[in-house]
């Protein structure tokens, strides 16, 4: 196991056992990590460790309640619904949200202004703009939140209650 404390400093010292867990969270197969008896040969970079710690905290720090979302919708916040188009057609959406299915989020958040107008009839937000992701019950929106953070978006949140919670307070918007 690599223990170069000059490169890792206190992060390596305090996270020695976390590195195996970190690689699991990132989806790196055991064979690619190397090592045996629970020891990993690969060490995540400092950036990777920061992303992991940030992503472990996103559910608590970046989740919104219905009341918080209602307040944000009055400001310059972009609400992105990451459900598939057919689900929005069947169940409706939160008024004012734009639809970018989860499978398209990575590409959409990196599109040129011309492409985003063509595909989504909307300018994609800048990395410093406030984004909120929503879905039906908070699972897909959490994944979209993690994706946006990994792409460098700094003001991102997700509505953990999703459309299920929204519908308890007010009706979803449906196409007429």
PDB file of C-alpha atoms in Angstrom:
ATOM      1  CA  UNK A   1       0.000   0.000   0.000  1.00  0.00           C
ATOM      2  CA  UNK A   2       1.331   3.402  -0.995  1.00  0.00           C
ATOM      3  CA  UNK A   3       1.957   5.514   2.077  1.00  0.00           C
ATOM      4  CA  UNK A   4       3.767   8.553   0.732  1.00  0.00           C
ATOM      5  CA  UNK A   5       2.650  11.009   3.391  1.00  0.00           C
ATOM      6  CA  UNK A   6       4.510  13.843   1.683  1.00  0.00           C
ATOM      7  CA  UNK A   7       2.047  13.614  -1.203  1.00  0.00           C
ATOM      8  CA  UNK A   8      -1.009  12.744   0.863  1.00  0.00           C
ATOM      9  CA  UNK A   9      -0.276  14.440   4.148  1.00  0.00           C
ATOM     10  CA  UNK A  10      -3.088  14.188   6.693  1.00  0.00           C
ATOM     11  CA  UNK A  11      -5.568  13.020   4.038  1.00  0.00           C
ATOM     12  CA  UNK A  12      -3.661   9.786   3.430  1.00  0.00           C
ATOM     13  CA  UNK A  13      -3.078   9.226   7.111  1.00  0.00           C
ATOM     14  CA  UNK A  14      -6.722   9.661   8.095  1.00  0.00           C
ATOM     15  CA  UNK A  15      -8.185   7.943   5.016  1.00  0.00           C
ATOM     16  CA  UNK A  16      -5.924   4.893   4.764  1.00  0.00           C
ATOM     17  CA  UNK A  17      -8.854   2.475   5.161  1.00  0.00           C
ATOM     18  CA  UNK A  18     -11.291   4.598   3.167  1.00  0.00           C
ATOM     19  CA  UNK A  19      -9.390   4.125  -0.077  1.00  0.00           C
ATOM     20  CA  UNK A  20     -10.839   0.629  -0.622  1.00  0.00           C
ATOM     21  CA  UNK A  21     -14.329   1.920   0.079  1.00  0.00           C
ATOM     22  CA  UNK A  22     -13.706   4.896  -2.171  1.00  0.00           C
ATOM     23  CA  UNK A  23     -12.815   2.693  -5.111  1.00  0.00           C
ATOM     24  CA  UNK A  24     -15.950   0.634  -4.513  1.00  0.00           C
ATOM     25  CA  UNK A  25     -18.054   3.810  -4.497  1.00  0.00           C
ATOM     26  CA  UNK A  26     -16.462   4.813  -7.779  1.00  0.00           C
ATOM     27  CA  UNK A  27     -17.287   1.402  -9.254  1.00  0.00           C
ATOM     28  CA  UNK A  28     -13.680   0.306  -9.799  1.00  0.00           C
ATOM     29  CA  UNK A  29     -13.589  -3.530  -9.894  1.00  0.00           C
ATOM     30  CA  UNK A  30     -11.442  -5.332  -7.307  1.00  0.00           C
ATOM     31  CA  UNK A  31      -9.169  -6.754 -10.034  1.00  0.00           C
ATOM     32  CA  UNK A  32      -8.386  -3.243 -11.267  1.00  0.00           C
ATOM     33  CA  UNK A  33      -7.589  -2.058  -7.737  1.00  0.00           C
ATOM     34  CA  UNK A  34      -4.998  -4.781  -7.110  1.00  0.00           C
ATOM     35  CA  UNK A  35      -3.878  -5.955  -3.721  1.00  0.00           C
ATOM     36  CA  UNK A  36      -5.202  -8.735  -1.540  1.00  0.00           C
ATOM     37  CA  UNK A  37      -6.460  -9.250   1.989  1.00  0.00           C
ATOM     38  CA  UNK A  38      -8.505  -6.056   1.762  1.00  0.00           C
ATOM     39  CA  UNK A  39      -5.530  -3.831   0.907  1.00  0.00           C
ATOM     40  CA  UNK A  40      -5.687  -1.665  -2.195  1.00  0.00           C
ATOM     41  CA  UNK A  41      -2.662  -0.934  -4.308  1.00  0.00           C
ATOM     42  CA  UNK A  42      -4.289   1.994  -6.074  1.00  0.00           C
ATOM     43  CA  UNK A  43      -4.691   5.231  -4.200  1.00  0.00           C
ATOM     44  CA  UNK A  44      -7.240   7.811  -5.252  1.00  0.00           C
ATOM     45  CA  UNK A  45      -5.927  11.241  -6.101  1.00  0.00           C
ATOM     46  CA  UNK A  46      -6.643  14.098  -3.729  1.00  0.00           C
ATOM     47  CA  UNK A  47      -9.287  15.351  -6.192  1.00  0.00           C
ATOM     48  CA  UNK A  48     -10.961  11.924  -6.157  1.00  0.00           C
ATOM     49  CA  UNK A  49     -11.002  11.880  -2.359  1.00  0.00           C
ATOM     50  CA  UNK A  50     -12.546  15.348  -2.305  1.00  0.00           C
ATOM     51  CA  UNK A  51     -15.245  14.295  -4.789  1.00  0.00           C
ATOM     52  CA  UNK A  52     -15.995  11.176  -2.762  1.00  0.00           C
ATOM     53  CA  UNK A  53     -16.322  13.095   0.508  1.00  0.00           C
ATOM     54  CA  UNK A  54     -18.436  15.753  -1.198  1.00  0.00           C
ATOM     55  CA  UNK A  55     -20.682  13.101  -2.782  1.00  0.00           C
ATOM     56  CA  UNK A  56     -21.090  11.282   0.535  1.00  0.00           C
ATOM     57  CA  UNK A  57     -22.416  14.535   1.980  1.00  0.00           C
ATOM     58  CA  UNK A  58     -24.628  15.613  -0.941  1.00  0.00           C
ATOM     59  CA  UNK A  59     -27.781  13.886   0.258  1.00  0.00           C
ATOM     60  CA  UNK A  60     -27.806  15.845   3.510  1.00  0.00           C
ATOM     61  CA  UNK A  61     -26.382  19.140   2.290  1.00  0.00           C
ATOM     62  CA  UNK A  62     -28.038  19.430  -1.100  1.00  0.00           C
ATOM     63  CA  UNK A  63     -31.569  18.089  -0.580  1.00  0.00           C
ATOM     64  CA  UNK A  64     -34.482  20.493  -0.691  1.00  0.00           C
ATOM     65  CA  UNK A  65     -37.880  20.333   0.945  1.00  0.00           C
ATOM     66  CA  UNK A  66     -41.066  21.358  -0.846  1.00  0.00           C
ATOM     67  CA  UNK A  67     -41.095  24.702   0.954  1.00  0.00           C
ATOM     68  CA  UNK A  68     -37.456  25.421   0.062  1.00  0.00           C
ATOM     69  CA  UNK A  69     -38.048  24.521  -3.585  1.00  0.00           C
ATOM     70  CA  UNK A  70     -41.121  26.776  -3.757  1.00  0.00           C
ATOM     71  CA  UNK A  71     -39.004  29.676  -2.517  1.00  0.00           C
ATOM     72  CA  UNK A  72     -36.219  28.961  -4.995  1.00  0.00           C
ATOM     73  CA  UNK A  73     -38.587  28.785  -7.958  1.00  0.00           C
ATOM     74  CA  UNK A  74     -39.250  32.492  -7.452  1.00  0.00           C
ATOM     75  CA  UNK A  75     -35.543  33.210  -7.997  1.00  0.00           C
ATOM     76  CA  UNK A  76     -33.159  32.580 -10.855  1.00  0.00           C
ATOM     77  CA  UNK A  77     -32.993  28.832 -10.368  1.00  0.00           C
ATOM     78  CA  UNK A  78     -33.063  26.278 -13.173  1.00  0.00           C
ATOM     79  CA  UNK A  79     -35.187  23.245 -12.292  1.00  0.00           C
ATOM     80  CA  UNK A  80     -34.318  20.171 -14.359  1.00  0.00           C
ATOM     81  CA  UNK A  81     -36.594  17.119 -14.321  1.00  0.00           C
ATOM     82  CA  UNK A  82     -34.451  14.073 -15.127  1.00  0.00           C
ATOM     83  CA  UNK A  83     -37.280  11.597 -15.786  1.00  0.00           C
ATOM     84  CA  UNK A  84     -37.946  10.129 -19.223  1.00  0.00           C
ATOM     85  CA  UNK A  85     -40.287  12.098 -21.488  1.00  0.00           C
ATOM     86  CA  UNK A  86     -43.008   9.437 -21.357  1.00  0.00           C
ATOM     87  CA  UNK A  87     -43.114   9.643 -17.541  1.00  0.00           C
ATOM     88  CA  UNK A  88     -43.619  13.396 -17.711  1.00  0.00           C
ATOM     89  CA  UNK A  89     -46.398  12.826 -20.234  1.00  0.00           C
ATOM     90  CA  UNK A  90     -48.036  10.273 -17.946  1.00  0.00           C
ATOM     91  CA  UNK A  91     -47.574  11.927 -14.538  1.00  0.00           C
ATOM     92  CA  UNK A  92     -46.930  15.604 -15.290  1.00  0.00           C
ATOM     93  CA  UNK A  93     -44.117  17.789 -14.004  1.00  0.00           C
ATOM     94  CA  UNK A  94     -43.342  20.533 -11.556  1.00  0.00           C
ATOM     95  CA  UNK A  95     -44.335  23.811 -13.209  1.00  0.00           C
ATOM     96  CA  UNK A  96     -41.380  25.638 -14.727  1.00  0.00           C
ATOM     97  CA  UNK A  97     -39.099  22.606 -14.941  1.00  0.00           C
ATOM     98  CA  UNK A  98     -37.286  21.595 -18.092  1.00  0.00           C
ATOM     99  CA  UNK A  99     -36.884  17.964 -19.062  1.00  0.00           C
ATOM    100  CA  UNK A 100     -33.433  16.477 -19.546  1.00  0.00           C
ATOM    101  CA  UNK A 101     -33.562  12.698 -19.047  1.00  0.00           C
ATOM    102  CA  UNK A 102     -30.855  11.347 -16.723  1.00  0.00           C
ATOM    103  CA  UNK A 103     -29.111   9.564 -19.595  1.00  0.00           C
ATOM    104  CA  UNK A 104     -28.623  12.916 -21.347  1.00  0.00           C
ATOM    105  CA  UNK A 105     -27.480  15.023 -18.371  1.00  0.00           C
ATOM    106  CA  UNK A 106     -23.721  14.677 -18.935  1.00  0.00           C
ATOM    107  CA  UNK A 107     -23.958  15.678 -22.577  1.00  0.00           C
ATOM    108  CA  UNK A 108     -26.592  18.365 -22.010  1.00  0.00           C
ATOM    109  CA  UNK A 109     -24.627  20.167 -19.299  1.00  0.00           C
ATOM    110  CA  UNK A 110     -21.655  20.387 -21.663  1.00  0.00           C
ATOM    111  CA  UNK A 111     -23.540  21.478 -24.804  1.00  0.00           C
ATOM    112  CA  UNK A 112     -22.854  24.591 -26.778  1.00  0.00           C
ATOM    113  CA  UNK A 113     -25.542  27.293 -26.584  1.00  0.00           C
ATOM    114  CA  UNK A 114     -26.639  26.522 -30.161  1.00  0.00           C
ATOM    115  CA  UNK A 115     -27.044  22.793 -29.479  1.00  0.00           C
ATOM    116  CA  UNK A 116     -28.917  23.344 -26.216  1.00  0.00           C
ATOM    117  CA  UNK A 117     -31.382  25.668 -27.977  1.00  0.00           C
ATOM    118  CA  UNK A 118     -31.910  23.059 -30.690  1.00  0.00           C
ATOM    119  CA  UNK A 119     -32.302  20.066 -28.348  1.00  0.00           C
ATOM    120  CA  UNK A 120     -33.973  21.581 -25.294  1.00  0.00           C
ATOM    121  CA  UNK A 121     -35.207  24.982 -26.479  1.00  0.00           C
ATOM    122  CA  UNK A 122     -33.280  26.448 -23.544  1.00  0.00           C
ATOM    123  CA  UNK A 123     -29.850  27.834 -22.743  1.00  0.00           C
ATOM    124  CA  UNK A 124     -27.871  25.469 -20.561  1.00  0.00           C
ATOM    125  CA  UNK A 125     -26.850  27.040 -17.266  1.00  0.00           C
ATOM    126  CA  UNK A 126     -23.321  28.186 -16.511  1.00  0.00           C
ATOM    127  CA  UNK A 127     -21.303  26.282 -13.909  1.00  0.00           C
ATOM    128  CA  UNK A 128     -21.953  29.046 -11.389  1.00  0.00           C
ATOM    129  CA  UNK A 129     -25.756  29.128 -11.955  1.00  0.00           C
ATOM    130  CA  UNK A 130     -28.115  27.571  -9.427  1.00  0.00           C
ATOM    131  CA  UNK A 131     -29.459  24.180 -10.578  1.00  0.00           C
ATOM    132  CA  UNK A 132     -32.032  21.974  -8.908  1.00  0.00           C
ATOM    133  CA  UNK A 133     -32.708  18.446 -10.145  1.00  0.00           C
ATOM    134  CA  UNK A 134     -35.982  16.626  -9.637  1.00  0.00           C
ATOM    135  CA  UNK A 135     -37.519  13.280 -10.584  1.00  0.00           C
ATOM    136  CA  UNK A 136     -40.357  11.141  -9.242  1.00  0.00           C
ATOM    137  CA  UNK A 137     -38.956  10.258  -5.805  1.00  0.00           C
ATOM    138  CA  UNK A 138     -35.386  11.609  -5.500  1.00  0.00           C
ATOM    139  CA  UNK A 139     -33.259   8.710  -6.756  1.00  0.00           C
ATOM    140  CA  UNK A 140     -32.503   9.922 -10.281  1.00  0.00           C
ATOM    141  CA  UNK A 141     -32.218  13.536  -9.160  1.00  0.00           C
ATOM    142  CA  UNK A 142     -29.504  12.517  -6.667  1.00  0.00           C
ATOM    143  CA  UNK A 143     -27.576  10.828  -9.487  1.00  0.00           C
ATOM    144  CA  UNK A 144     -27.944  13.955 -11.640  1.00  0.00           C
ATOM    145  CA  UNK A 145     -26.708  16.062  -8.714  1.00  0.00           C
ATOM    146  CA  UNK A 146     -23.568  13.919  -8.434  1.00  0.00           C
ATOM    147  CA  UNK A 147     -23.002  14.172 -12.194  1.00  0.00           C
ATOM    148  CA  UNK A 148     -23.333  17.961 -12.186  1.00  0.00           C
ATOM    149  CA  UNK A 149     -20.931  18.249  -9.248  1.00  0.00           C
ATOM    150  CA  UNK A 150     -18.387  16.049 -11.015  1.00  0.00           C
ATOM    151  CA  UNK A 151     -18.646  18.356 -14.048  1.00  0.00           C
ATOM    152  CA  UNK A 152     -17.783  21.366 -11.894  1.00  0.00           C
ATOM    153  CA  UNK A 153     -21.205  22.865 -11.191  1.00  0.00           C
ATOM    154  CA  UNK A 154     -20.941  24.456  -7.775  1.00  0.00           C
ATOM    155  CA  UNK A 155     -24.511  25.526  -6.928  1.00  0.00           C
ATOM    156  CA  UNK A 156     -26.520  22.330  -7.330  1.00  0.00           C
ATOM    157  CA  UNK A 157     -29.243  20.731  -5.255  1.00  0.00           C
ATOM    158  CA  UNK A 158     -31.930  18.125  -5.700  1.00  0.00           C
ATOM    159  CA  UNK A 159     -35.542  17.912  -4.643  1.00  0.00           C
ATOM    160  CA  UNK A 160     -35.500  14.627  -2.753  1.00  0.00           C
ATOM    161  CA  UNK A 161     -39.291  14.389  -2.456  1.00  0.00           C
ATOM    162  CA  UNK A 162     -39.725  14.656  -6.200  1.00  0.00           C
ATOM    163  CA  UNK A 163     -43.039  14.820  -7.989  1.00  0.00           C
ATOM    164  CA  UNK A 164     -44.555  12.416  -5.453  1.00  0.00           C
ATOM    165  CA  UNK A 165     -44.128  14.979  -2.678  1.00  0.00           C
ATOM    166  CA  UNK A 166     -44.980  17.954  -4.917  1.00  0.00           C
ATOM    167  CA  UNK A 167     -48.353  16.377  -5.808  1.00  0.00           C
ATOM    168  CA  UNK A 168     -49.276  16.266  -2.101  1.00  0.00           C
ATOM    169  CA  UNK A 169     -49.163  20.085  -2.009  1.00  0.00           C
ATOM    170  CA  UNK A 170     -50.252  21.134  -5.489  1.00  0.00           C
ATOM    171  CA  UNK A 171     -51.121  19.570  -8.828  1.00  0.00           C
ATOM    172  CA  UNK A 172     -48.384  18.846 -11.357  1.00  0.00           C
ATOM    173  CA  UNK A 173     -48.357  20.652 -14.687  1.00  0.00           C
ATOM    174  CA  UNK A 174     -49.732  18.500 -17.489  1.00  0.00           C
ATOM    175  CA  UNK A 175     -49.849  19.119 -21.226  1.00  0.00           C
ATOM    176  CA  UNK A 176     -53.302  20.077 -22.402  1.00  0.00           C
TER     177      UNK A 176
END
